[in-house]
Tab-separated table of C-alpha atoms and ligand atoms in Angstrom:
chain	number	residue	atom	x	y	z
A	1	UNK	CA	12.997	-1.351	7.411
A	2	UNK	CA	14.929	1.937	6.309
A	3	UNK	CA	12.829	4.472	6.971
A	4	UNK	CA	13.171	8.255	5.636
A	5	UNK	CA	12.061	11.248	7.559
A	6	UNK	CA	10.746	14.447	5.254
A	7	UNK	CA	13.437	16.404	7.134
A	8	UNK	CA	16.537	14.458	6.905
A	9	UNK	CA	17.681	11.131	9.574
A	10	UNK	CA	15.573	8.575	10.217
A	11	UNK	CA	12.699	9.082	12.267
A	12	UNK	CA	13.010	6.269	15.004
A	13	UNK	CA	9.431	7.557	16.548
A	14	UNK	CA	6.245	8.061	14.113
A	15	UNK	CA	4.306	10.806	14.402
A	16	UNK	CA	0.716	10.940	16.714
A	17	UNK	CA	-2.252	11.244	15.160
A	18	UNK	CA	-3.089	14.533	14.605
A	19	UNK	CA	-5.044	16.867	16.474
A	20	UNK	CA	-8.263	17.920	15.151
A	21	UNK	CA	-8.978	15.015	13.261
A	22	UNK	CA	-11.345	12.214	13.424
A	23	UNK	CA	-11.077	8.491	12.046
A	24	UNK	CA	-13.199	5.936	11.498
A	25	UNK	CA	-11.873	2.007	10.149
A	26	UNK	CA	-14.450	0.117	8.677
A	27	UNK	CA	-13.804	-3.880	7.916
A	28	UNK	CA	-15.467	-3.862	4.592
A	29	UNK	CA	-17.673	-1.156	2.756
A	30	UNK	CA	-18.435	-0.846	-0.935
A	31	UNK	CA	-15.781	2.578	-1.477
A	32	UNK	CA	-14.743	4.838	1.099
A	33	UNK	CA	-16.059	7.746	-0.966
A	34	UNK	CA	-19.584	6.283	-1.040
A	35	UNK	CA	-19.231	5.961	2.391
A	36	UNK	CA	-18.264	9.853	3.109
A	37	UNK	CA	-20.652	10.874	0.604
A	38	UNK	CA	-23.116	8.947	2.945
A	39	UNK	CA	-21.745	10.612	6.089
A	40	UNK	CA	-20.367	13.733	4.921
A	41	UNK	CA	-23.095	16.273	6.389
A	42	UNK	CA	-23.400	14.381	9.677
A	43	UNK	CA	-19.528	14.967	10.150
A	44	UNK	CA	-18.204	17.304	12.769
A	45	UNK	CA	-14.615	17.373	12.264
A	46	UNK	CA	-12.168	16.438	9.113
A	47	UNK	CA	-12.774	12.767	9.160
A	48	UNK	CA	-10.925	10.083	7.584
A	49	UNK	CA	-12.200	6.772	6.444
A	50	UNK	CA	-10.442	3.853	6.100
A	51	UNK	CA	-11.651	0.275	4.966
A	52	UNK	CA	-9.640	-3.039	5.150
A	53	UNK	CA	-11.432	-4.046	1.938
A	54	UNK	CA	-13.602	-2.006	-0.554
A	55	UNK	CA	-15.825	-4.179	-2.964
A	56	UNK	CA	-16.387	-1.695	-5.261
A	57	UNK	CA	-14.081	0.353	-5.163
A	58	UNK	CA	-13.535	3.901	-7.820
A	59	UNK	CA	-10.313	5.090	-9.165
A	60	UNK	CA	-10.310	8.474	-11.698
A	61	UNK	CA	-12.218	8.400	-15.033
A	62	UNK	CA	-14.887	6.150	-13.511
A	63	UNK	CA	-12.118	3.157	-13.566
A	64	UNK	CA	-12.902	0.546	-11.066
A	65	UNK	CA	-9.607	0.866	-8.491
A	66	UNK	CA	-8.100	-2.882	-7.597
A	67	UNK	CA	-7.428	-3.262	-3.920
A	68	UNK	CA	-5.917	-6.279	-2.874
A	69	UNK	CA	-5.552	-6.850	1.004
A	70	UNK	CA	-2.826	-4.969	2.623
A	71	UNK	CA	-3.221	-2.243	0.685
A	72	UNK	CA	-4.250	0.877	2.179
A	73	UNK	CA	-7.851	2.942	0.965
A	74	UNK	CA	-8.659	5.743	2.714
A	75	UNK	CA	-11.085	8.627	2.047
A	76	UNK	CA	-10.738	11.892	4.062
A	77	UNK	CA	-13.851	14.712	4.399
A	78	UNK	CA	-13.175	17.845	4.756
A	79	UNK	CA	-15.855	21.063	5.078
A	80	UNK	CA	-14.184	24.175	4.599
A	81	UNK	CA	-15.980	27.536	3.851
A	82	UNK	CA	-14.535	28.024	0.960
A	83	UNK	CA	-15.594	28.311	-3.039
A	84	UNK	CA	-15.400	25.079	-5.376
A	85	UNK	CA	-12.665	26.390	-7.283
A	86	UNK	CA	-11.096	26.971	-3.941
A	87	UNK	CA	-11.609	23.269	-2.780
A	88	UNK	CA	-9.832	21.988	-5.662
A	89	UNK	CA	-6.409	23.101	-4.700
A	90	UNK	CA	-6.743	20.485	-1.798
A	91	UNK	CA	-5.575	17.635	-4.029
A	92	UNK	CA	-1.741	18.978	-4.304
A	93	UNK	CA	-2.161	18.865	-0.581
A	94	UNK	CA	-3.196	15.563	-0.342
A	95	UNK	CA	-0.472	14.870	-2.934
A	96	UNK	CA	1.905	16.607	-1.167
A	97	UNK	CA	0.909	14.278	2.172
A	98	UNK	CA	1.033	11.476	0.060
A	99	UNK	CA	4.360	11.999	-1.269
A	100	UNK	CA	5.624	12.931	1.956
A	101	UNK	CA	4.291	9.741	3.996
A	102	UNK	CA	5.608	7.306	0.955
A	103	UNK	CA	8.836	9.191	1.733
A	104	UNK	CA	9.185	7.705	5.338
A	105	UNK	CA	9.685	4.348	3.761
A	106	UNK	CA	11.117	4.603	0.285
A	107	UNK	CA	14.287	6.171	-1.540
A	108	UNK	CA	12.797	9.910	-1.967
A	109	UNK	CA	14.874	9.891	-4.671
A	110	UNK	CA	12.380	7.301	-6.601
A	111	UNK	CA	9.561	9.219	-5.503
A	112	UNK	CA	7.681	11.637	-7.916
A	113	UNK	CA	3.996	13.251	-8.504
A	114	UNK	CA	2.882	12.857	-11.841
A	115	UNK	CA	0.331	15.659	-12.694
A	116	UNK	CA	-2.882	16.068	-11.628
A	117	UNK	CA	-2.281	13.694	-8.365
A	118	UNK	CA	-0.529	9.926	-8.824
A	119	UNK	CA	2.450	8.896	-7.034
A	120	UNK	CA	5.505	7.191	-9.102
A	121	UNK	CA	8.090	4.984	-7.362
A	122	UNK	CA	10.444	3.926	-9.488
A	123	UNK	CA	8.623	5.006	-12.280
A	124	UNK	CA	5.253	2.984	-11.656
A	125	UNK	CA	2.364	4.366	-10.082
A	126	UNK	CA	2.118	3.129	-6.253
A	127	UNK	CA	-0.877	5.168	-4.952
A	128	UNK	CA	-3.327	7.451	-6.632
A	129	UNK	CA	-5.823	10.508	-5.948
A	130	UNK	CA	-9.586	10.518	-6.191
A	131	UNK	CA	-11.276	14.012	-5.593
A	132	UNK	CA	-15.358	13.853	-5.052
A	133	UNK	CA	-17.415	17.073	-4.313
A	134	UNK	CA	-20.864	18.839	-3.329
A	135	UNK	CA	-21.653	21.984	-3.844
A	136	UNK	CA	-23.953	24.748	-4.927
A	137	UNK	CA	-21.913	25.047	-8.253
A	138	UNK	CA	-20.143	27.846	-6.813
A	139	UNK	CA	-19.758	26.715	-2.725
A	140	UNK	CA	-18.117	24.034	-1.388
A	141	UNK	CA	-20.274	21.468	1.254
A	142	UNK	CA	-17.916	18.911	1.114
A	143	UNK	CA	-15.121	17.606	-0.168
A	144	UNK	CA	-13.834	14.118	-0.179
A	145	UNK	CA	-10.264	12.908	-1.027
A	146	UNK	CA	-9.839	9.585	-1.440
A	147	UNK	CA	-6.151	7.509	-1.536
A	148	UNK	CA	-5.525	3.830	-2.762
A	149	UNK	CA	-1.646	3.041	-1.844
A	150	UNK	CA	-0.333	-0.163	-3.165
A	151	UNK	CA	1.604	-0.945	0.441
A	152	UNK	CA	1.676	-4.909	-0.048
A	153	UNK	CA	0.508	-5.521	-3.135
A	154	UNK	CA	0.923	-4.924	-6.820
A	155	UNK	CA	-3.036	-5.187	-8.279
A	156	UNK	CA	-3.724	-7.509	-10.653
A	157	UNK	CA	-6.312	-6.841	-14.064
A	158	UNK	CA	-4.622	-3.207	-14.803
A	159	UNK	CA	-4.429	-3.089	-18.651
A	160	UNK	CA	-4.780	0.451	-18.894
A	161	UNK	CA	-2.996	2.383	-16.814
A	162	UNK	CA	-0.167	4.781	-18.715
A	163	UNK	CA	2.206	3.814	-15.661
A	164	UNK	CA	2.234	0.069	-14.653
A	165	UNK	CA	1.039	-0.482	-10.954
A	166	UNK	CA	3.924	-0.893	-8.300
A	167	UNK	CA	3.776	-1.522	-4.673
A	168	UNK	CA	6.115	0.324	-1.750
A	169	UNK	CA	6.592	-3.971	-0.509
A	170	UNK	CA	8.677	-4.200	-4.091
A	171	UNK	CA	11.046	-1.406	-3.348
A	172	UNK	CA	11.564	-2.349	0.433
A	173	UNK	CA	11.643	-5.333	2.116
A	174	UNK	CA	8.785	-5.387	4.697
A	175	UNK	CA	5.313	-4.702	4.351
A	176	UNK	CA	3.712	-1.412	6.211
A	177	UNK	CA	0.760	-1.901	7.688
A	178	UNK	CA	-2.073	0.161	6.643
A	179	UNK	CA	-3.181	1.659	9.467
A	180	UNK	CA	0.653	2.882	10.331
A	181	UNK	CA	0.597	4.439	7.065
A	182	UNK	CA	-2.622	6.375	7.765
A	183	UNK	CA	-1.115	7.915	10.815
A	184	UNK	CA	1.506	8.914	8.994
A	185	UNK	CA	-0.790	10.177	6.222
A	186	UNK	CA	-3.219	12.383	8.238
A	187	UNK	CA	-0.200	13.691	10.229
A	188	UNK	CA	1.419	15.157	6.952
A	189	UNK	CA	-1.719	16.127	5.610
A	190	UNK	CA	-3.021	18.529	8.407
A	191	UNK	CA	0.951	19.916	8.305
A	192	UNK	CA	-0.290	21.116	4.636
A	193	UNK	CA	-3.564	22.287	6.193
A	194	UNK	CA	-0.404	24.166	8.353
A	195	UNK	CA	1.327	25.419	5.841
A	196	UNK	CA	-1.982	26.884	3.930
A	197	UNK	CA	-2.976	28.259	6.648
A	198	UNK	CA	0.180	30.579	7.132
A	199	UNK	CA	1.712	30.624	4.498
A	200	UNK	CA	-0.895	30.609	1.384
A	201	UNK	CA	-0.842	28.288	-1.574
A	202	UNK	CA	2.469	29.347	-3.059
A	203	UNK	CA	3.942	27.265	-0.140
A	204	UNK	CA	2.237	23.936	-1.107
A	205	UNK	CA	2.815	24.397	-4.728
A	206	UNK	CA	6.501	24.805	-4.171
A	207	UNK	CA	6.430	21.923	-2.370
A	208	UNK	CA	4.626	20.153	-4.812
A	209	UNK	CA	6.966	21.275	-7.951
A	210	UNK	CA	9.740	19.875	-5.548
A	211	UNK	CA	8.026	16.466	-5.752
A	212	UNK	CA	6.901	16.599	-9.460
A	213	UNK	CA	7.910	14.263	-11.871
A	214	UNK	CA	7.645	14.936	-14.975
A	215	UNK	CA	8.354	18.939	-15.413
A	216	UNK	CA	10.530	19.652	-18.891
A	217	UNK	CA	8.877	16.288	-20.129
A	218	UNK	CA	6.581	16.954	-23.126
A	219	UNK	CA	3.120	15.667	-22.484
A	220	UNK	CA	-0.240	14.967	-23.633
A	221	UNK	CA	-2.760	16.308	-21.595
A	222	UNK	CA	-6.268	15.204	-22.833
A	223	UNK	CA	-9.186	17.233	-21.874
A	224	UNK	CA	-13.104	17.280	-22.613
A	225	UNK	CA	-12.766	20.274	-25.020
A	226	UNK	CA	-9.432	19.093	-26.699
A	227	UNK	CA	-5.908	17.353	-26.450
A	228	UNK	CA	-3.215	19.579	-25.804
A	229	UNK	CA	0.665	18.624	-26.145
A	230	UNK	CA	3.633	20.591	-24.631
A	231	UNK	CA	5.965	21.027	-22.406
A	232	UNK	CA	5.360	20.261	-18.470
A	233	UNK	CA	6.315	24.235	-17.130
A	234	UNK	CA	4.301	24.707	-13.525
A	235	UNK	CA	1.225	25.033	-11.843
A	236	UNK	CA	0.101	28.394	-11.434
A	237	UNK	CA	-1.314	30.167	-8.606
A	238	UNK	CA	-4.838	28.738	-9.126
A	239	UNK	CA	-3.313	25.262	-9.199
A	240	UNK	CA	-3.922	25.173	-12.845
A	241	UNK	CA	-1.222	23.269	-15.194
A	242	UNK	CA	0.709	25.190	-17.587
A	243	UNK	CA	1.958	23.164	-20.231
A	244	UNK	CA	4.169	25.417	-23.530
A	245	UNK	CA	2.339	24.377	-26.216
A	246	UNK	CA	3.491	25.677	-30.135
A	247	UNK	CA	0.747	28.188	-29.723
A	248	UNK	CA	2.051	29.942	-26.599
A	249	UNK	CA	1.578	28.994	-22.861
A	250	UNK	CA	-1.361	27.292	-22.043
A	251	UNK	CA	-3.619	26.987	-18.721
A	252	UNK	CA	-5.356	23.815	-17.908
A	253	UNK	CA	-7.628	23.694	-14.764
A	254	UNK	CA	-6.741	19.979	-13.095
A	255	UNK	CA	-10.067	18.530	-12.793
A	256	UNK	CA	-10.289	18.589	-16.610
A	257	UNK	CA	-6.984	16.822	-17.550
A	258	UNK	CA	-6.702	13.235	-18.285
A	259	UNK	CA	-3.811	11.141	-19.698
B	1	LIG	C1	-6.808	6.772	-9.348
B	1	LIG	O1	-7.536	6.363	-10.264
B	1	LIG	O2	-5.592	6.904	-9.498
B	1	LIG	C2	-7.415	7.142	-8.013
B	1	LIG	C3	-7.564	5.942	-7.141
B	1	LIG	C4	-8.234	6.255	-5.823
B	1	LIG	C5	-8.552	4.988	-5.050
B	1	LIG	C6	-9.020	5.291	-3.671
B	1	LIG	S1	-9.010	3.885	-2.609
B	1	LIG	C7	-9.821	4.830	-1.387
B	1	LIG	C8	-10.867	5.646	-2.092
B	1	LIG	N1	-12.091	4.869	-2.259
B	1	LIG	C9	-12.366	4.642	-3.549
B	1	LIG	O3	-13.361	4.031	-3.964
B	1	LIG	N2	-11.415	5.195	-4.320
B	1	LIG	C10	-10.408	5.893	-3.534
């Protein structure tokens, strides 16, 4: 299999699993973020989850998420002090990571994040985001992101998905297993946690406008309040969308958008 480093060459050697992380691979649970809701104040470290098979499993907009076998579904906690608000710029980390791991194995090039948090290859979504919370309203106690990749598989039963489902197996020619791709995974990930760290959120939104898809497009984006068409500029600072509408620039927060 070809396989693409983040910095350029191939990258004959994976990376370790990374320090300061825990993980925990169940055969079969109902959804890995049922099951870190479940153990999410007993947790020590950032944990990750990962199931072989979910039976009941959640994808964004209460949609049930498909998981054949092969694919990967994995559910990471994380407890950081920090506000709500604060917590949700964590999902263009996660994106970021997600991009970045799908990278090792497929034609960058193909690879794009479509706003808030879905991976395109070749123009049909191959993995998605799932973001799940507690708080005081205004504190974080824990977050939860959860990741479905389509490594083997192409799901059957999607009808409604504004991208059709692809797999990484249909743009290479051998299968990664998912447990290699969750080293790979957590390893970019807590590089993000890195790069917060020291260098602040403008970093990881860089890196995410790097990866984006769709900016210049004109989109829909449809929130609770109202639907809102313009053109895909940024994210801000707050990790908010900006989208030019015909009424001037206007900021979307990401939790409310969906298309
Ligand atoms: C989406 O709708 O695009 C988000 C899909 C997220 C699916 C993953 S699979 C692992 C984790 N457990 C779940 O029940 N959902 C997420």
């Amino acid at each position: 299999m070809r396989s693409h480093s983040p910095t350029g060459g191939d990258a004959p050697l994976g990376p370790e699993w990374p320090e300061g992380y825990d993980r925990i691979i169940l055969e079969t649970v109902d959804s890995t973020m049922a099951e870190a809701a479940r153990q999410a104040t007993s947790l020590l470290k950032p944990t990750w989850i990962m199931a072989e098979t979910q039976t009941a499993a959640r994808g964004r907009q209460g949609r049930p998420w498909i998981v054949p076998p092969g694919n990967l579904s994995a559910t990471l906690i994380l407890k950081p002090s920090c506000t709500m608000a604060e917590a949700a710029k964590r999902s263009f980390l996660a994106a970021n990571a997600l991009y970045e791991a799908l990278a090792y194995y497929a034609d960058p090039a193909k690879l794009g994040l479509k706003w808030p948090n879905d991976v395109l290859l070749n123009g049909g979504k191959v993995a998605g985001i799932l973001l799940e919370s507690s708080g005081n309203g205004h504190y974080l106690n824990w977050l939860s992101i959860g990741i479905g990749v389509n490594l083997a598989h192409v799901p059957d039963g999607v009808t409604d998905a504004a991208f059709a489902p692809t797999s990484l197996h249909m743009a290479s020619d051998d299968t990664v297993a998912p447990d290699d791709f969750l080293t790979k995974l957590a390893s970019a990930y807590a590089t993000q946690e890195m790069k917060l760290e020291t260098m602040g959120f403008d970093r990881i939104r860089e890196d995410w406008l790097q990866h984006a898809a769709r900016l210049g497009e004109v989109i829909t984006a449809r929130t609770p309040l109202a639907d809102f068409t313009g053109v895909f500029d940024t994210i801000n600072a707050d990790g908010h969308l900006i989208l030019q509408t015909a009424d001037g620039p206007k900021a979307i927060p990401a939790a409310d958008v969906y298309f």
